[in-house]
XYZ file of N, CA and C in Angstrom:
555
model
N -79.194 -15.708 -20.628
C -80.050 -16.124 -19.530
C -79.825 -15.236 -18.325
N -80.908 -15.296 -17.071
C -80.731 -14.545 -16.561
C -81.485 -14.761 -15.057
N -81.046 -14.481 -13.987
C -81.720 -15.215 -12.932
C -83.333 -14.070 -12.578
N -84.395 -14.096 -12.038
C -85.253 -13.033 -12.130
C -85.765 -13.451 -10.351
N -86.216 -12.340 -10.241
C -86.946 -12.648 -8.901
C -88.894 -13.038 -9.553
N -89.196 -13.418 -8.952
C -90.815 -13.468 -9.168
C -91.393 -13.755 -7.836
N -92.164 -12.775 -7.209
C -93.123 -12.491 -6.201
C -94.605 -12.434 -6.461
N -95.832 -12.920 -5.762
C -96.918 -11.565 -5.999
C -97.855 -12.511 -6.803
N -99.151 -12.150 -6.991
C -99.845 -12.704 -8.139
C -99.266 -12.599 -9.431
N -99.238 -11.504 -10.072
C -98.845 -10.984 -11.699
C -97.372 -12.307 -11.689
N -96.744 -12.158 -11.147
C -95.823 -13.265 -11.476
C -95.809 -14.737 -11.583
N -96.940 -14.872 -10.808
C -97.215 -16.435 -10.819
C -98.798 -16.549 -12.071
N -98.872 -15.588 -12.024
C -100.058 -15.691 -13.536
C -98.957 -15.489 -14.683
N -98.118 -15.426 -14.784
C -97.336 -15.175 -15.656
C -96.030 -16.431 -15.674
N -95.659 -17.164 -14.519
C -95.177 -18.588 -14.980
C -95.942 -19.385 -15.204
N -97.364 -19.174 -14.698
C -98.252 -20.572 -15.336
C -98.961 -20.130 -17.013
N -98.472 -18.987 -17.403
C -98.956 -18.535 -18.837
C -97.620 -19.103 -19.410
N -96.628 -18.986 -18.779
C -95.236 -18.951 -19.578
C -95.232 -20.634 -20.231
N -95.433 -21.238 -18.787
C -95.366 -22.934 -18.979
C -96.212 -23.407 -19.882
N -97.749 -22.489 -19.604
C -98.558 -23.364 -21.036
C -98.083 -22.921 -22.271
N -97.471 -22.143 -22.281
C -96.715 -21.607 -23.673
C -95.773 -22.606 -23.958
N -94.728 -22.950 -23.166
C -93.638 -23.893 -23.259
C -94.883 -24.843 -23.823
N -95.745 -25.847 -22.824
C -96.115 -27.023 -23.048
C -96.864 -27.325 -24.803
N -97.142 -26.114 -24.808
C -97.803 -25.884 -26.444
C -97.176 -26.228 -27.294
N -96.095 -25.209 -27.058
C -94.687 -25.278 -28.473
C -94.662 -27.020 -28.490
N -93.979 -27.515 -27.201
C -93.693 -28.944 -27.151
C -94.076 -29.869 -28.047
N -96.187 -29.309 -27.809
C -96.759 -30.665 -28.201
C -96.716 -30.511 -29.882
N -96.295 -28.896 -30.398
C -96.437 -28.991 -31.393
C -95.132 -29.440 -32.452
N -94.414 -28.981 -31.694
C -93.125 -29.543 -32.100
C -93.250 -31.219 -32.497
N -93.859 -32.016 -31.409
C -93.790 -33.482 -31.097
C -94.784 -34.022 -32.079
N -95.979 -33.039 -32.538
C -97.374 -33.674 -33.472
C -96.144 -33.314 -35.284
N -95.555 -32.101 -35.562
C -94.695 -31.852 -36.547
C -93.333 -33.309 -36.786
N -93.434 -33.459 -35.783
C -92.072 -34.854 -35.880
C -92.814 -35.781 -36.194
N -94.290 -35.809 -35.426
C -95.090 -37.810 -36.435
C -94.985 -37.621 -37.429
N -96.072 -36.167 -37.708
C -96.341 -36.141 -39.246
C -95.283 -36.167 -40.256
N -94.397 -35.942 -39.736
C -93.630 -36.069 -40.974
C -92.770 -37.171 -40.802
N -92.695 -38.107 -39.768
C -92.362 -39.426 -39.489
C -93.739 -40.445 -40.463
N -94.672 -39.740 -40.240
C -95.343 -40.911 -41.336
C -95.424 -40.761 -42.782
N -94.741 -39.251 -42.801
C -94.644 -39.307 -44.439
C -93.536 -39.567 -45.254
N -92.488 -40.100 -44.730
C -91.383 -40.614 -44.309
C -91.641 -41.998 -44.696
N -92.369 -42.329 -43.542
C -92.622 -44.000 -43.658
C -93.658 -44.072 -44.820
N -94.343 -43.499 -45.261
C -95.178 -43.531 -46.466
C -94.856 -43.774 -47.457
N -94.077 -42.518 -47.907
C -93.124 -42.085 -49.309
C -92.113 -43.146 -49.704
N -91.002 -43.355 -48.450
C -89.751 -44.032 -48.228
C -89.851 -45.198 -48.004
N -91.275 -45.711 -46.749
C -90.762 -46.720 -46.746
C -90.072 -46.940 -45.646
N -89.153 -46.629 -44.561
C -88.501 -46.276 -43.520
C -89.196 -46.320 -42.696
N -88.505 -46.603 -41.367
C -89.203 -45.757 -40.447
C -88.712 -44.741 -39.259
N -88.703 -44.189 -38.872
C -88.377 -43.458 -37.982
C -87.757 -44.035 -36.777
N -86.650 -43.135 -36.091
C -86.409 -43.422 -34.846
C -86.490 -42.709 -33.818
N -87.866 -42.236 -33.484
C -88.006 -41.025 -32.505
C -87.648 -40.954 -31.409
N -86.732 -42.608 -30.918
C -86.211 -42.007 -29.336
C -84.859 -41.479 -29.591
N -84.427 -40.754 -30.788
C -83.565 -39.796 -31.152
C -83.900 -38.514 -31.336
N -85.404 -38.189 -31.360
C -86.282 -36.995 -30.941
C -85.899 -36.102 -30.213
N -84.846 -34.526 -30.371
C -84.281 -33.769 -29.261
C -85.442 -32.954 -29.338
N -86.083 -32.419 -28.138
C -86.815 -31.265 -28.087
C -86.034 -30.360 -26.731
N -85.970 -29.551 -27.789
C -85.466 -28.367 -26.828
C -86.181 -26.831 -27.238
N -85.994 -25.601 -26.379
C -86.621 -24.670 -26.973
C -85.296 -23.598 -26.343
N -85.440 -22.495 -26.449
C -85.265 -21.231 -25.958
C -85.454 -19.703 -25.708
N -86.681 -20.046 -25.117
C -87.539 -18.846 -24.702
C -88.606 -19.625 -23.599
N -87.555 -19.307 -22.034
C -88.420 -20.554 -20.987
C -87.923 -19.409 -19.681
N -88.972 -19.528 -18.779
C -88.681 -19.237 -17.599
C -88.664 -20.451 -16.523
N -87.884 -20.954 -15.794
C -88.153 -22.212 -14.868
C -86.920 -21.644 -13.659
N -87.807 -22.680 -12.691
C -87.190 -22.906 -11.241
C -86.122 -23.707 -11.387
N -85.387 -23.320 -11.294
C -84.041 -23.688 -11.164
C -82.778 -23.264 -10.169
N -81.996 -24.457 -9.227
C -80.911 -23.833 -8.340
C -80.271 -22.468 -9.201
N -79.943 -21.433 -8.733
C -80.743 -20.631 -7.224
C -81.578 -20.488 -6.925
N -82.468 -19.969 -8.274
C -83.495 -19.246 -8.442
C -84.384 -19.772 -9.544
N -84.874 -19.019 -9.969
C -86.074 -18.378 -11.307
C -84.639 -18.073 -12.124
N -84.709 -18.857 -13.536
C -83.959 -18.796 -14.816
C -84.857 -18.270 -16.174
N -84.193 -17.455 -16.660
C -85.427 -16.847 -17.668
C -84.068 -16.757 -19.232
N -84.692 -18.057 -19.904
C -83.614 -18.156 -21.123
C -84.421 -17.873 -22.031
N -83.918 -16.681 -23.110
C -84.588 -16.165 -23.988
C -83.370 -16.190 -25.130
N -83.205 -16.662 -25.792
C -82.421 -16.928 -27.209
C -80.817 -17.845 -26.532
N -81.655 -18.576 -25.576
C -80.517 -19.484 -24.922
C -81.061 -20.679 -24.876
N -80.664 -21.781 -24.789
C -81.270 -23.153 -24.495
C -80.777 -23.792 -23.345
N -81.115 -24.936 -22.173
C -80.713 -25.276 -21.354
C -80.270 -26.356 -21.817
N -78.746 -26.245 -20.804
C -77.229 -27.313 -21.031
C -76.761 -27.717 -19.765
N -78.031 -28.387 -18.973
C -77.616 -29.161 -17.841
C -77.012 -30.120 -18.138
N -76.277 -30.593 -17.382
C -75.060 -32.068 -17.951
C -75.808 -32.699 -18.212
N -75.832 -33.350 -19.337
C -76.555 -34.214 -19.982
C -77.601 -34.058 -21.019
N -77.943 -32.928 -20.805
C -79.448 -32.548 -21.797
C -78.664 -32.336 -22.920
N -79.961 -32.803 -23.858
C -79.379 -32.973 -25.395
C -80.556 -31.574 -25.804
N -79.125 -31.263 -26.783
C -79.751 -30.053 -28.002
C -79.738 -30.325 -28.988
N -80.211 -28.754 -29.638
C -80.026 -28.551 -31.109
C -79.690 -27.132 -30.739
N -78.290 -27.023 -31.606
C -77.931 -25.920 -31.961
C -77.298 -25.721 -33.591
N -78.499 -24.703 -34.296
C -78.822 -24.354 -35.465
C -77.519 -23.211 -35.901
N -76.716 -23.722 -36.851
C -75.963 -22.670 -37.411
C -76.855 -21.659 -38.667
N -77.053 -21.985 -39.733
C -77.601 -21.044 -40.740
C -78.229 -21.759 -41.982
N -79.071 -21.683 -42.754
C -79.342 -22.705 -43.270
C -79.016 -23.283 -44.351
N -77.390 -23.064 -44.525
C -76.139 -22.760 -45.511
C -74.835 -23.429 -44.642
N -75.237 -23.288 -43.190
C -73.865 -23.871 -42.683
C -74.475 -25.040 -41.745
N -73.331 -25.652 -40.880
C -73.231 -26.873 -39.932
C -74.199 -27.024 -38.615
N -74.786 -27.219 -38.278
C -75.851 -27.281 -37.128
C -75.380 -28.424 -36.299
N -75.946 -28.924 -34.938
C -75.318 -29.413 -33.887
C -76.215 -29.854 -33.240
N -75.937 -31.329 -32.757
C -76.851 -32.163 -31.503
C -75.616 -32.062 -30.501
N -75.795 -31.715 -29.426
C -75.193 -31.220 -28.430
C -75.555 -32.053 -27.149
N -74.710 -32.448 -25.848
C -74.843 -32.169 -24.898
C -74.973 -31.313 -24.083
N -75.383 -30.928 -22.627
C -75.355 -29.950 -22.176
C -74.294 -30.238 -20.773
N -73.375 -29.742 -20.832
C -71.930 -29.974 -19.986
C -72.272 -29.030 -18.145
N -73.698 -28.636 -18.204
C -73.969 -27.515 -16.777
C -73.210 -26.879 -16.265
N -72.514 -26.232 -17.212
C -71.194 -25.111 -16.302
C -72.480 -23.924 -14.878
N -71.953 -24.020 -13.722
C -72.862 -23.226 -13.191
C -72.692 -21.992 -13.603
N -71.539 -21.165 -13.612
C -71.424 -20.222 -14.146
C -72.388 -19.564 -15.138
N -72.561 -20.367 -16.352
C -73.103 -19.893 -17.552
C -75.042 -20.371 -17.266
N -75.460 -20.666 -15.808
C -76.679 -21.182 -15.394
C -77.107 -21.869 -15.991
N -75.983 -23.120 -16.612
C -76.479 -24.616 -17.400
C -77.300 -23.913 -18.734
N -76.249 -22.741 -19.141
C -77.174 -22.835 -20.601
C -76.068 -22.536 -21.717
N -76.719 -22.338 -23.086
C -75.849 -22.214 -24.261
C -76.944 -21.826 -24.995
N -75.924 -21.186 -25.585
C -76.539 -20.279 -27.225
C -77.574 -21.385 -28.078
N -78.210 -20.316 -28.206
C -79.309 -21.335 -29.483
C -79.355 -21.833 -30.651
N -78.360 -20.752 -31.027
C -78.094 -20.741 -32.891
C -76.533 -19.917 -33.085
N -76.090 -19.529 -33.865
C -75.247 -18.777 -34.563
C -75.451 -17.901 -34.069
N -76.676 -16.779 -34.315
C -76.505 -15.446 -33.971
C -76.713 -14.655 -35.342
N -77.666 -14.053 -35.508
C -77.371 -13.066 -36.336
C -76.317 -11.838 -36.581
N -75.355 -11.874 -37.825
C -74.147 -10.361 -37.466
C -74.974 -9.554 -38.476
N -75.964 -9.940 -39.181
C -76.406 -8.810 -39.826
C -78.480 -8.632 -39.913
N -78.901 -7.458 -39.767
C -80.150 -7.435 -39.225
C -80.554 -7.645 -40.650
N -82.088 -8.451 -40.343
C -83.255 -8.696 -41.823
C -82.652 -7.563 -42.809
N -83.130 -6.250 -42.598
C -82.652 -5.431 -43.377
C -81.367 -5.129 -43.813
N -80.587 -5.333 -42.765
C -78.622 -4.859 -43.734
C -78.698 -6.267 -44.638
N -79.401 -7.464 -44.498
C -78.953 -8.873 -45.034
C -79.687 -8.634 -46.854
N -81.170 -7.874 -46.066
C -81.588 -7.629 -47.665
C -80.652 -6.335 -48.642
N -80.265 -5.786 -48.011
C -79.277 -4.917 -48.488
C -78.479 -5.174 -49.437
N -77.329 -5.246 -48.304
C -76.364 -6.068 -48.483
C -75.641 -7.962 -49.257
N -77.052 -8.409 -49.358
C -76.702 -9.265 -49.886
C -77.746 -9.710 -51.227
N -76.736 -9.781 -52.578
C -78.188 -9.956 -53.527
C -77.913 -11.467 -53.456
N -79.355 -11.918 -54.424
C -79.329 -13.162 -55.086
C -77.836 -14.010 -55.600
N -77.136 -13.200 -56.542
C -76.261 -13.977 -56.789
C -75.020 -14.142 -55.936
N -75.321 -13.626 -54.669
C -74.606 -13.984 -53.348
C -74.728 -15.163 -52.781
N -76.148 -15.058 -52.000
C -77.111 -15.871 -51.995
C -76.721 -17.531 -52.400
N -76.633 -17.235 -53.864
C -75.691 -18.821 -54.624
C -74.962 -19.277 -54.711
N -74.065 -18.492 -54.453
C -72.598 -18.732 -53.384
C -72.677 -19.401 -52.427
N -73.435 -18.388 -51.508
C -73.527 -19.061 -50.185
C -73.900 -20.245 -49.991
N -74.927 -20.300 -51.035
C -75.700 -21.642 -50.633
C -75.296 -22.919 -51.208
N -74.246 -22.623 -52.098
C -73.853 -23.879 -53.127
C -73.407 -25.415 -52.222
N -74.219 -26.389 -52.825
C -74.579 -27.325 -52.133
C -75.643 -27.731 -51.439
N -76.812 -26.952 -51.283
C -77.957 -26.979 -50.568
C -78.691 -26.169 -51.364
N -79.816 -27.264 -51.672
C -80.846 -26.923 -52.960
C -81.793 -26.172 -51.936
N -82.324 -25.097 -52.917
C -83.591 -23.976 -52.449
C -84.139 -23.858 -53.637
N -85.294 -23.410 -53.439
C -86.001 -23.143 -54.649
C -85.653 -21.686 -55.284
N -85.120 -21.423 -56.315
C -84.644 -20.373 -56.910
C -85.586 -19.296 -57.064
N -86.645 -19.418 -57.208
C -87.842 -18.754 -57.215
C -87.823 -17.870 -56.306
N -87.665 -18.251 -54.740
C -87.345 -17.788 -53.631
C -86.231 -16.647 -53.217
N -85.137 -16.920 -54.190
C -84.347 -16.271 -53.366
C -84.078 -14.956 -53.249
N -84.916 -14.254 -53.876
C -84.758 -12.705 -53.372
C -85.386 -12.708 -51.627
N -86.088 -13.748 -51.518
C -87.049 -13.539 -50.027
C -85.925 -13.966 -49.183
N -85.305 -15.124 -49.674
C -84.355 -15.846 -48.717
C -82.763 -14.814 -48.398
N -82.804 -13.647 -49.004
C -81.291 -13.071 -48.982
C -81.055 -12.547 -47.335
N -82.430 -12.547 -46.733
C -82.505 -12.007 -45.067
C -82.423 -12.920 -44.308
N -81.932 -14.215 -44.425
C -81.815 -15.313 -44.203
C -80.141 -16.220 -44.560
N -79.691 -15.380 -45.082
C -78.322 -15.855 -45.801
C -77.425 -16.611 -45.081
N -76.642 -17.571 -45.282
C -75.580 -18.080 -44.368
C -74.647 -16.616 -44.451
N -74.147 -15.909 -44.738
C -73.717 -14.624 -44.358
C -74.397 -13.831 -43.605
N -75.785 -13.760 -43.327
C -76.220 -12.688 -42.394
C -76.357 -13.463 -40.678
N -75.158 -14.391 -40.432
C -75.071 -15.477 -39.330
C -73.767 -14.942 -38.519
N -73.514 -15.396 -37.759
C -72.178 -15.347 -37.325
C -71.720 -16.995 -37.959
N -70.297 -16.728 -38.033
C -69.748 -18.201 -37.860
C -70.008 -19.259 -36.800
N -70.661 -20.101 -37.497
C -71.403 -21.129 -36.343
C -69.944 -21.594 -35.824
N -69.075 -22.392 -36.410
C -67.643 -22.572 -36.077
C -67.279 -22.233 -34.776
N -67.092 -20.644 -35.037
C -66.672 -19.433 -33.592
C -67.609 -20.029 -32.625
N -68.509 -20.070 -32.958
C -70.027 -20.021 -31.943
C -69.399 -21.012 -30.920
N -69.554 -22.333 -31.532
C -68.949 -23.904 -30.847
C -67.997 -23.451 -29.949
N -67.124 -23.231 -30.392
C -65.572 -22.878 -29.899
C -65.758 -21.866 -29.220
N -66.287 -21.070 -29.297
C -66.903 -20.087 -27.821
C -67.332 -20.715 -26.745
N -68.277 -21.418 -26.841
C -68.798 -22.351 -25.770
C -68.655 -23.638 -25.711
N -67.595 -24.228 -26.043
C -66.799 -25.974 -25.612
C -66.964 -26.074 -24.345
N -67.235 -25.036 -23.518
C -67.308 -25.182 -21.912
C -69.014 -25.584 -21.085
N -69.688 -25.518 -22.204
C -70.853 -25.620 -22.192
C -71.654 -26.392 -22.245
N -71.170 -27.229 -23.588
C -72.046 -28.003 -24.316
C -70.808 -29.040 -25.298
N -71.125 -29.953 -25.081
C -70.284 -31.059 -25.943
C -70.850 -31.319 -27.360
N -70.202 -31.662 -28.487
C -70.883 -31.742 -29.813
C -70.852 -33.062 -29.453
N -71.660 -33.730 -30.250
C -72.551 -35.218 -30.347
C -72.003 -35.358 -31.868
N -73.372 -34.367 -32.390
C -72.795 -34.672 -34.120
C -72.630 -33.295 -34.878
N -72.291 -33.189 -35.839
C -72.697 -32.439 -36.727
C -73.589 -32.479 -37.797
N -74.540 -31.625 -38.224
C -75.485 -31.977 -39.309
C -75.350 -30.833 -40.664
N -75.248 -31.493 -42.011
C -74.974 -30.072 -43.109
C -76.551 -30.212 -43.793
N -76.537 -29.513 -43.661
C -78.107 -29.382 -44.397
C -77.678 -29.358 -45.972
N -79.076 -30.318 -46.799
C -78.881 -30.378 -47.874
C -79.856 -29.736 -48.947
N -81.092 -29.454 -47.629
C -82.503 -29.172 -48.728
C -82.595 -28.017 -47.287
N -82.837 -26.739 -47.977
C -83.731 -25.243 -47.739
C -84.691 -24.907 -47.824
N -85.748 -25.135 -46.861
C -87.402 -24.895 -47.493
C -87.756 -23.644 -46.601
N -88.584 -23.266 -47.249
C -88.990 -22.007 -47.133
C -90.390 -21.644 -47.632
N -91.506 -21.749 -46.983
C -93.045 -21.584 -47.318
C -93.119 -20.325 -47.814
N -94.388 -20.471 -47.938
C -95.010 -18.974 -48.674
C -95.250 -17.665 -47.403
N -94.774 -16.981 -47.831
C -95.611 -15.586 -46.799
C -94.438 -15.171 -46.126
């Protein structure tokens, strides 16, 4: 994250483009959680508890003490705000508090981090890696030459990640993923 100045027209046509961008993602994020809250309650039977619903993003510009905050592969961790922070889709992921260290401008990492790019991951990692990695969390096998750029190895250690930033963000829970989906294209 990063503090920015913004002056001038071009800048203010450009936080009110930024925000309808934010407000978009939101609503789509929020229409993706019914639908599949009613297919849920359909299939299952269940029902949902959406005032457990975290929406968070990271890629936002907002007014914020001092200034203009511009978080781009960061999420905001004002005391209290609840996250999601995504390890790999092989390792541990995280509902988080946000602890507002000023220092770090009330934010935290988004995910793990990639240590290896799309390409070194397709490289570097075949299929029967891949099944390693993933043992315990069903994917469709069909897939996994597509999925090797995606690997819980081409991540950093979500682990490190946490423990990098305990100053940041408080863990709530932990989540292990059990099912890997992955569409077409």
């Amino acid at each position: 994250p990063g503090l920015v100045a913004l002056e001038g027209d071009a800048a203010a046509a450009y936080v009110s483009d930024a925000a309808w961008a934010v407000r978009y993602a939101a609503a789509s994020r929020r229409t993706m959680v019914l639908r599949v809250a009613e297919v849920v309650t359909r299939t299952l039977g269940g029902a949902a508890e959406l005032s457990s619903f975290i929406d968070c993003d990271h890629n936002h510009v907002r007014a914020e003490a001092p200034g203009w905050v511009h978080r781009k592969g960061a999420m905001c961790a004002h005391t209290g705000v609840r996250g999601v922070i995504p390890g790999s889709m092989g390792s541990w992921s995280f509902h988080v508090e946000g602890r507002g260290l000023p220092a770090a401008l009330a934010s935290s990492s988004h995910g793990a981090g990639r240590a290896l790019s799309r390409g070194d991951a397709r490289r570097l990692i075949a299929p029967a890696e891949l099944r390693r990695q993933m043992r315990g969390v069903f994917f469709d096998p069909r897939l996994e030459r597509a999925l090797c750029d995606e690997a819980p190895g081409a991540y950093k250690d979500i682990t490190q990640v946490m423990r990098a930033q305990r100053d940041l963000v408080r863990i709530v829970r932990r989540l292990r993923p059990l099912l890997c989906y992955k569409g077409p294209g």
